[in-house]
Amino acid sequence: MPVTDQAFVTLATNDVYSKGALVVGQCLRQHGTSRQTVVMVTQQVSQSARAALAHVFCEVREVNMLDSLDCAHLNMIGRPELGVTLTKLCCWTLIEYTKCVFLDADTLVLCNVDELFDYDELSAAPDPGWPDCFNSGVFVFRPSLQTYDRLLRWAEEHGSFDGGDQGLLNSFFSDWATKDISKHLPFIYNLSTIAVYTYLPAFQQYGRTAKIVHFLGAVKPWHCKYERQMRKVSLGDGSLPHPHLGPFLSLWWVVYCQSMDSSFTATDTWQEPV
Ligand code: UDP
Ligand code: MN
């Protein structure tokens, strides 16, 4: 039975990140989630990208950070670096849902992960760079306008120690590391690809149990070149961002092509992958 008051949520503020969001939605669908799926988009996302997203998500929701800022928050308008960060916070405004799971647009869901809804706010997996911080690419939360407002005020007063949503959320949910171990998601729900470099033997031992892969960092799957016939992924110079990630990158491209095939119509002008 579909669960109508719980949702997976992702975010795309432009057409490039929409490619990632498309894969998130397609994976959730393919793995038969019983939850709703929502992609938050901002006005920069083109109509054709939205049309493609509408094929795989239950809802394409336009969010506009500045609309929701009241006078008390006007100071933040002069802080463009917090733009995407603050847009991510809009997920707390999805109050028709009682519980949600946020997934970055650069994640790849490998199986059904509906059990994430058994966790409570704020549950997340450790960040491989500083494990007393959670990584904000995958987290369980409860939409609430009150929490949203508190988060905005927090952002206004304290900013973000890393300039992004992860610094902000970690300082806001500051007892995550120590208070309640039941809010620590296993690392396999947010296998940051960076961990492959830092602890290769653990990746070799446990990598196959991964449920969600996160292409954290500057090089995203959509930056790679894909030869569809050969199913070959590479960077422009023929190299791979990391050889151990080859299967995950290929899978990302397979899913991306599937989602384009099912949503692409002759009238669409959204660029084919390059
Ligand atoms: N994002 C976006 N547009 C941007 C940058 C980020 O929509 O220009 C969203 C997208 O959902 C992305 C998330 O914010 O997955 C976090 O950014 P990113 O994944 O690039 O950061 P990383 O995980 O590499 O730290
Ligand atoms: Mn990410």
mmCIF file of C-alpha atoms and ligand atoms in Angstrom:
data_model
loop_
_atom_site.group_PDB
_atom_site.id
_atom_site.type_symbol
_atom_site.label_atom_id
_atom_site.label_comp_id
_atom_site.label_asym_id
_atom_site.label_seq_id
_atom_site.Cartn_x
_atom_site.Cartn_y
_atom_site.Cartn_z
ATOM 1 C CA MET A 1 0.000 0.000 0.000
ATOM 2 C CA PRO A 2 1.400 3.428 -0.868
ATOM 3 C CA VAL A 3 2.198 5.551 2.171
ATOM 4 C CA THR A 4 0.921 9.054 1.443
ATOM 5 C CA ASP A 5 2.298 10.966 4.410
ATOM 6 C CA GLN A 6 5.973 10.086 3.957
ATOM 7 C CA ALA A 7 8.281 11.080 1.112
ATOM 8 C CA PHE A 8 11.761 10.889 -0.320
ATOM 9 C CA VAL A 9 12.927 14.393 -1.217
ATOM 10 C CA THR A 10 15.730 15.683 -3.412
ATOM 11 C CA LEU A 11 16.756 19.066 -4.807
ATOM 12 C CA ALA A 12 17.895 20.534 -8.116
ATOM 13 C CA THR A 13 18.564 24.245 -8.576
ATOM 14 C CA ASN A 14 19.600 23.956 -12.236
ATOM 15 C CA ASP A 15 19.397 21.619 -15.222
ATOM 16 C CA VAL A 16 22.746 19.993 -14.488
ATOM 17 C CA TYR A 17 21.747 18.837 -11.010
ATOM 18 C CA SER A 18 18.369 17.856 -12.499
ATOM 19 C CA LYS A 19 20.217 15.017 -14.230
ATOM 20 C CA GLY A 20 21.240 13.680 -10.854
ATOM 21 C CA ALA A 21 17.763 14.184 -9.435
ATOM 22 C CA LEU A 22 16.321 12.237 -12.348
ATOM 23 C CA VAL A 23 18.485 9.258 -11.428
ATOM 24 C CA VAL A 24 17.454 9.518 -7.768
ATOM 25 C CA GLY A 25 13.780 9.417 -8.745
ATOM 26 C CA GLN A 26 14.229 6.644 -11.270
ATOM 27 C CA CYS A 27 16.121 4.445 -8.781
ATOM 28 C CA LEU A 28 13.500 4.928 -6.072
ATOM 29 C CA ARG A 29 10.818 3.930 -8.543
ATOM 30 C CA GLN A 30 12.696 0.948 -9.910
ATOM 31 C CA HIS A 31 13.228 -0.371 -6.406
ATOM 32 C CA GLY A 32 9.514 -0.106 -5.690
ATOM 33 C CA THR A 33 9.359 2.459 -2.914
ATOM 34 C CA SER A 34 5.985 2.649 -1.215
ATOM 35 C CA ARG A 35 6.653 6.291 -0.292
ATOM 36 C CA GLN A 36 5.990 9.491 -2.232
ATOM 37 C CA THR A 37 8.846 11.080 -4.177
ATOM 38 C CA VAL A 38 9.352 14.847 -4.367
ATOM 39 C CA VAL A 39 11.936 16.880 -6.247
ATOM 40 C CA MET A 40 12.286 20.494 -5.177
ATOM 41 C CA VAL A 41 13.276 22.767 -8.084
ATOM 42 C CA THR A 42 14.040 26.458 -8.305
ATOM 43 C CA GLN A 43 13.019 28.791 -11.103
ATOM 44 C CA GLN A 44 16.305 28.271 -13.004
ATOM 45 C CA VAL A 45 15.281 24.707 -13.860
ATOM 46 C CA SER A 46 13.972 24.625 -17.445
ATOM 47 C CA GLN A 47 10.519 23.439 -18.448
ATOM 48 C CA SER A 48 11.944 20.467 -20.324
ATOM 49 C CA ALA A 49 13.988 19.346 -17.316
ATOM 50 C CA ARG A 50 10.868 19.673 -15.161
ATOM 51 C CA ALA A 51 8.915 17.609 -17.686
ATOM 52 C CA ALA A 52 11.508 14.841 -17.493
ATOM 53 C CA LEU A 53 11.471 14.984 -13.683
ATOM 54 C CA ALA A 54 7.664 14.820 -13.681
ATOM 55 C CA HIS A 55 7.896 11.427 -15.362
ATOM 56 C CA VAL A 56 9.750 9.841 -12.480
ATOM 57 C CA PHE A 57 8.708 11.839 -9.390
ATOM 58 C CA CYS A 58 5.283 11.979 -7.779
ATOM 59 C CA GLU A 59 5.726 15.719 -7.369
ATOM 60 C CA VAL A 60 7.927 18.458 -8.849
ATOM 61 C CA ARG A 61 7.730 21.232 -6.286
ATOM 62 C CA GLU A 62 8.956 24.720 -7.069
ATOM 63 C CA VAL A 63 10.560 26.341 -4.052
ATOM 64 C CA ASN A 64 11.728 29.902 -3.773
ATOM 65 C CA MET A 65 13.846 30.647 -0.804
ATOM 66 C CA LEU A 66 13.388 34.380 -0.958
ATOM 67 C CA ASP A 67 9.603 34.108 -1.021
ATOM 68 C CA SER A 68 9.574 32.569 2.372
ATOM 69 C CA LEU A 69 11.940 35.003 4.040
ATOM 70 C CA ASP A 70 10.113 37.453 6.239
ATOM 71 C CA CYS A 71 11.545 40.815 7.221
ATOM 72 C CA ALA A 72 13.495 39.337 10.083
ATOM 73 C CA HIS A 73 15.539 37.348 7.591
ATOM 74 C CA LEU A 74 16.231 40.005 5.005
ATOM 75 C CA ASN A 75 19.887 40.154 5.989
ATOM 76 C CA MET A 76 20.427 36.837 4.315
ATOM 77 C CA ILE A 77 19.510 38.139 0.891
ATOM 78 C CA GLY A 78 22.957 39.710 0.792
ATOM 79 C CA ARG A 79 24.599 36.340 1.344
ATOM 80 C CA PRO A 80 24.437 34.544 -1.991
ATOM 81 C CA GLU A 81 26.860 31.840 -0.872
ATOM 82 C CA LEU A 82 24.146 30.461 1.365
ATOM 83 C CA GLY A 83 21.693 30.270 -1.548
ATOM 84 C CA VAL A 84 21.697 26.552 -2.300
ATOM 85 C CA THR A 85 22.140 25.733 1.378
ATOM 86 C CA LEU A 86 19.062 27.692 2.310
ATOM 87 C CA THR A 87 17.137 26.154 -0.559
ATOM 88 C CA LYS A 88 17.878 22.702 0.828
ATOM 89 C CA LEU A 89 16.309 23.814 4.103
ATOM 90 C CA CYS A 90 13.029 24.287 2.225
ATOM 91 C CA CYS A 91 12.520 20.546 2.650
ATOM 92 C CA TRP A 92 11.291 21.355 6.165
ATOM 93 C CA THR A 93 8.347 23.211 4.586
ATOM 94 C CA LEU A 94 6.886 20.036 3.040
ATOM 95 C CA ILE A 95 4.437 19.818 5.907
ATOM 96 C CA GLU A 96 1.902 17.631 4.150
ATOM 97 C CA TYR A 97 4.341 14.835 5.026
ATOM 98 C CA THR A 98 4.997 13.740 8.578
ATOM 99 C CA LYS A 99 8.407 12.254 7.861
ATOM 100 C CA CYS A 100 10.832 12.493 4.945
ATOM 101 C CA VAL A 101 14.200 11.240 3.791
ATOM 102 C CA PHE A 102 16.367 13.778 1.974
ATOM 103 C CA LEU A 103 18.726 12.468 -0.702
ATOM 104 C CA ASP A 104 21.317 14.622 -2.459
ATOM 105 C CA ALA A 105 20.933 14.712 -6.234
ATOM 106 C CA ASP A 106 24.359 13.029 -6.504
ATOM 107 C CA THR A 107 23.271 9.851 -4.760
ATOM 108 C CA LEU A 108 22.599 6.473 -6.366
ATOM 109 C CA VAL A 109 20.037 4.288 -4.606
ATOM 110 C CA LEU A 110 20.950 0.628 -5.126
ATOM 111 C CA CYS A 111 17.969 -1.147 -3.558
ATOM 112 C CA ASN A 112 14.737 -0.484 -1.696
ATOM 113 C CA VAL A 113 15.612 1.679 1.312
ATOM 114 C CA ASP A 114 12.116 2.283 2.713
ATOM 115 C CA GLU A 115 13.342 1.087 6.110
ATOM 116 C CA LEU A 116 14.968 4.518 6.482
ATOM 117 C CA PHE A 117 11.534 5.740 7.569
ATOM 118 C CA ASP A 118 11.940 3.703 10.758
ATOM 119 C CA TYR A 119 14.472 6.328 11.871
ATOM 120 C CA ASP A 120 13.592 9.676 13.391
ATOM 121 C CA GLU A 121 14.805 13.278 12.986
ATOM 122 C CA LEU A 122 17.657 13.924 12.656
ATOM 123 C CA SER A 123 19.183 10.672 11.514
ATOM 124 C CA ALA A 124 22.170 10.611 9.193
ATOM 125 C CA ALA A 125 25.401 8.733 8.549
ATOM 126 C CA PRO A 126 28.842 9.905 9.685
ATOM 127 C CA ASP A 127 30.912 12.046 7.367
ATOM 128 C CA PRO A 128 34.087 10.207 6.359
ATOM 129 C CA GLY A 129 36.170 13.380 6.749
ATOM 130 C CA TRP A 130 35.040 14.128 10.327
ATOM 131 C CA PRO A 131 32.933 11.278 11.685
ATOM 132 C CA ASP A 132 31.577 13.321 14.618
ATOM 133 C CA CYS A 133 29.749 15.314 11.950
ATOM 134 C CA PHE A 134 26.982 13.730 9.944
ATOM 135 C CA ASN A 135 27.035 13.905 6.182
ATOM 136 C CA SER A 136 24.036 15.874 4.939
ATOM 137 C CA GLY A 137 23.677 13.977 1.656
ATOM 138 C CA VAL A 138 21.195 11.521 3.224
ATOM 139 C CA PHE A 139 19.113 12.373 6.270
ATOM 140 C CA VAL A 140 15.771 11.608 7.901
ATOM 141 C CA PHE A 141 13.740 14.593 9.062
ATOM 142 C CA ARG A 142 10.270 15.763 10.087
ATOM 143 C CA PRO A 143 8.885 18.687 8.093
ATOM 144 C CA SER A 144 7.861 21.516 10.403
ATOM 145 C CA LEU A 145 7.489 25.230 9.783
ATOM 146 C CA GLN A 146 8.706 25.863 13.299
ATOM 147 C CA THR A 147 11.931 23.934 12.689
ATOM 148 C CA TYR A 148 12.303 25.660 9.314
ATOM 149 C CA ASP A 149 12.017 29.045 10.959
ATOM 150 C CA ARG A 150 14.514 28.097 13.666
ATOM 151 C CA LEU A 151 16.932 26.874 10.995
ATOM 152 C CA LEU A 152 16.672 30.153 9.082
ATOM 153 C CA ARG A 153 17.292 32.153 12.226
ATOM 154 C CA TRP A 154 20.239 29.908 13.034
ATOM 155 C CA ALA A 155 21.654 30.476 9.546
ATOM 156 C CA GLU A 156 21.233 34.201 9.930
ATOM 157 C CA GLU A 157 22.914 34.316 13.318
ATOM 158 C CA HIS A 158 25.645 31.727 12.910
ATOM 159 C CA GLY A 159 26.085 31.221 9.167
ATOM 160 C CA SER A 160 27.640 27.914 8.212
ATOM 161 C CA PHE A 161 31.130 26.882 9.271
ATOM 162 C CA ASP A 162 31.741 25.181 5.924
ATOM 163 C CA GLY A 163 29.656 27.541 3.816
ATOM 164 C CA GLY A 164 27.160 24.784 2.997
ATOM 165 C CA ASP A 165 24.172 22.989 4.426
ATOM 166 C CA GLN A 166 26.281 20.373 6.190
ATOM 167 C CA GLY A 167 28.011 22.889 8.459
ATOM 168 C CA LEU A 168 24.745 24.588 9.240
ATOM 169 C CA LEU A 169 22.823 21.397 9.977
ATOM 170 C CA ASN A 170 25.622 19.986 12.124
ATOM 171 C CA SER A 171 25.807 23.074 14.280
ATOM 172 C CA PHE A 172 22.001 23.124 14.584
ATOM 173 C CA PHE A 173 21.627 19.399 15.377
ATOM 174 C CA SER A 174 24.782 19.602 17.461
ATOM 175 C CA ASP A 175 24.121 16.653 19.778
ATOM 176 C CA TRP A 176 23.927 14.157 16.904
ATOM 177 C CA ALA A 177 27.373 12.668 17.584
ATOM 178 C CA THR A 178 26.784 11.755 21.211
ATOM 179 C CA LYS A 179 23.145 11.890 22.237
ATOM 180 C CA ASP A 180 21.356 9.009 20.574
ATOM 181 C CA ILE A 181 23.084 6.263 18.640
ATOM 182 C CA SER A 182 19.744 5.249 17.083
ATOM 183 C CA LYS A 183 20.046 8.395 14.944
ATOM 184 C CA HIS A 184 23.277 7.195 13.382
ATOM 185 C CA LEU A 185 22.514 5.654 10.014
ATOM 186 C CA PRO A 186 24.850 2.870 8.976
ATOM 187 C CA PHE A 187 27.499 4.103 6.569
ATOM 188 C CA ILE A 188 26.090 1.865 3.810
ATOM 189 C CA TYR A 189 23.184 4.332 3.477
ATOM 190 C CA ASN A 190 25.606 7.076 2.466
ATOM 191 C CA LEU A 191 28.700 5.436 1.096
ATOM 192 C CA SER A 192 30.664 8.536 0.228
ATOM 193 C CA THR A 193 32.929 7.708 -2.632
ATOM 194 C CA ILE A 194 35.733 9.525 -0.828
ATOM 195 C CA ALA A 195 35.870 6.630 1.659
ATOM 196 C CA VAL A 196 37.214 4.453 -1.105
ATOM 197 C CA TYR A 197 40.413 6.480 -1.038
ATOM 198 C CA THR A 198 40.740 6.710 2.708
ATOM 199 C CA TYR A 199 39.952 3.105 3.636
ATOM 200 C CA LEU A 200 40.163 0.880 0.595
ATOM 201 C CA PRO A 201 40.230 -2.468 2.488
ATOM 202 C CA ALA A 202 36.946 -1.583 4.221
ATOM 203 C CA PHE A 203 35.442 -0.693 0.859
ATOM 204 C CA GLN A 204 36.618 -4.028 -0.535
ATOM 205 C CA GLN A 205 35.138 -5.859 2.457
ATOM 206 C CA TYR A 206 31.833 -4.027 2.784
ATOM 207 C CA GLY A 207 31.336 -2.141 -0.499
ATOM 208 C CA ARG A 208 29.037 -4.809 -1.866
ATOM 209 C CA THR A 209 26.589 -4.252 1.002
ATOM 210 C CA ALA A 210 26.135 -0.589 0.037
ATOM 211 C CA LYS A 211 22.551 0.633 -0.279
ATOM 212 C CA ILE A 212 23.134 4.250 -1.287
ATOM 213 C CA VAL A 213 26.292 5.539 -2.980
ATOM 214 C CA HIS A 214 27.065 9.256 -2.722
ATOM 215 C CA PHE A 215 29.260 10.848 -5.394
ATOM 216 C CA LEU A 216 30.479 13.513 -3.000
ATOM 217 C CA GLY A 217 33.015 16.038 -4.255
ATOM 218 C CA ALA A 218 33.754 17.976 -7.380
ATOM 219 C CA VAL A 219 33.553 15.205 -9.988
ATOM 220 C CA LYS A 220 29.982 14.021 -10.496
ATOM 221 C CA PRO A 221 28.803 11.168 -12.706
ATOM 222 C CA TRP A 222 27.309 13.653 -15.169
ATOM 223 C CA HIS A 223 30.791 15.128 -15.719
ATOM 224 C CA CYS A 224 31.930 11.840 -17.194
ATOM 225 C CA LYS A 225 31.718 10.713 -20.768
ATOM 226 C CA TYR A 226 29.580 7.652 -21.496
ATOM 227 C CA GLU A 227 29.784 5.407 -24.503
ATOM 228 C CA ARG A 228 26.405 3.818 -24.523
ATOM 229 C CA GLN A 229 27.093 0.860 -26.820
ATOM 230 C CA MET A 230 30.179 -0.152 -24.851
ATOM 231 C CA ARG A 231 28.701 0.901 -21.508
ATOM 232 C CA LYS A 232 31.993 2.624 -20.882
ATOM 233 C CA VAL A 233 32.382 5.604 -18.522
ATOM 234 C CA SER A 234 35.432 7.851 -18.471
ATOM 235 C CA LEU A 235 36.555 11.404 -17.967
ATOM 236 C CA GLY A 236 37.426 13.443 -21.048
ATOM 237 C CA ASP A 237 40.992 12.116 -21.093
ATOM 238 C CA GLY A 238 39.825 8.501 -20.967
ATOM 239 C CA SER A 239 40.598 8.039 -17.257
ATOM 240 C CA LEU A 240 38.117 7.117 -14.541
ATOM 241 C CA PRO A 241 37.664 9.371 -11.485
ATOM 242 C CA HIS A 242 38.489 6.247 -9.471
ATOM 243 C CA PRO A 243 38.821 2.723 -10.852
ATOM 244 C CA HIS A 244 36.950 1.169 -7.917
ATOM 245 C CA LEU A 245 33.923 3.277 -8.691
ATOM 246 C CA GLY A 246 33.586 2.022 -12.248
ATOM 247 C CA PRO A 247 30.588 -0.243 -11.599
ATOM 248 C CA PHE A 248 28.696 2.470 -9.686
ATOM 249 C CA LEU A 249 29.408 5.067 -12.375
ATOM 250 C CA SER A 250 28.270 2.684 -15.101
ATOM 251 C CA LEU A 251 25.113 1.921 -13.170
ATOM 252 C CA TRP A 252 24.419 5.636 -12.741
ATOM 253 C CA TRP A 253 24.670 6.067 -16.526
ATOM 254 C CA VAL A 254 22.490 3.046 -17.263
ATOM 255 C CA VAL A 255 19.758 4.435 -15.004
ATOM 256 C CA TYR A 256 20.184 7.921 -16.456
ATOM 257 C CA CYS A 257 19.753 6.636 -20.005
ATOM 258 C CA GLN A 258 16.697 4.612 -18.940
ATOM 259 C CA SER A 259 15.095 7.659 -17.409
ATOM 260 C CA MET A 260 15.831 9.751 -20.500
ATOM 261 C CA ASP A 261 14.419 7.050 -22.773
ATOM 262 C CA SER A 262 11.193 6.902 -20.823
ATOM 263 C CA SER A 263 10.743 10.646 -20.537
ATOM 264 C CA PHE A 264 12.297 12.094 -23.663
ATOM 265 C CA THR A 265 9.854 13.122 -26.352
ATOM 266 C CA ALA A 266 10.460 14.570 -29.802
ATOM 267 C CA THR A 267 9.389 18.027 -28.680
ATOM 268 C CA ASP A 268 11.781 18.172 -25.759
ATOM 269 C CA THR A 269 14.848 20.283 -26.189
ATOM 270 C CA TRP A 270 16.659 19.247 -23.052
ATOM 271 C CA GLN A 271 20.163 18.334 -24.089
ATOM 272 C CA GLU A 272 21.108 14.728 -24.475
ATOM 273 C CA PRO A 273 24.019 13.714 -22.232
ATOM 274 C CA VAL A 274 27.409 14.750 -23.480
HETATM 275 N N1 UDP B 1 22.597 21.361 -5.358
HETATM 276 C C1 UDP B 1 21.899 21.948 -6.404
HETATM 277 N N2 UDP B 1 22.532 22.877 -7.181
HETATM 278 C C2 UDP B 1 23.832 23.241 -6.997
HETATM 279 C C3 UDP B 1 24.539 22.635 -5.961
HETATM 280 C C4 UDP B 1 23.904 21.694 -5.160
HETATM 281 O O1 UDP B 1 20.735 21.629 -6.619
HETATM 282 O O2 UDP B 1 24.345 24.084 -7.755
HETATM 283 C C5 UDP B 1 21.899 20.405 -4.475
HETATM 284 C C6 UDP B 1 21.899 18.995 -5.030
HETATM 285 O O3 UDP B 1 20.771 18.299 -4.543
HETATM 286 C C7 UDP B 1 23.174 18.463 -4.425
HETATM 287 C C8 UDP B 1 23.131 19.052 -3.027
HETATM 288 O O4 UDP B 1 22.578 20.364 -3.232
HETATM 289 O O5 UDP B 1 23.244 17.051 -4.425
HETATM 290 C C9 UDP B 1 24.486 19.157 -2.321
HETATM 291 O O6 UDP B 1 25.496 19.571 -3.224
HETATM 292 P P1 UDP B 1 26.626 18.533 -3.716
HETATM 293 O O7 UDP B 1 26.029 17.178 -3.807
HETATM 294 O O8 UDP B 1 27.246 19.103 -4.956
HETATM 295 O O9 UDP B 1 27.673 18.618 -2.538
HETATM 296 P P2 UDP B 1 28.666 17.433 -2.026
HETATM 297 O O10 UDP B 1 27.802 16.267 -1.668
HETATM 298 O O11 UDP B 1 29.612 17.131 -3.152
HETATM 299 O O12 UDP B 1 29.333 18.047 -0.829
HETATM 300 MN MN MN B 2 26.236 15.370 -2.580
#
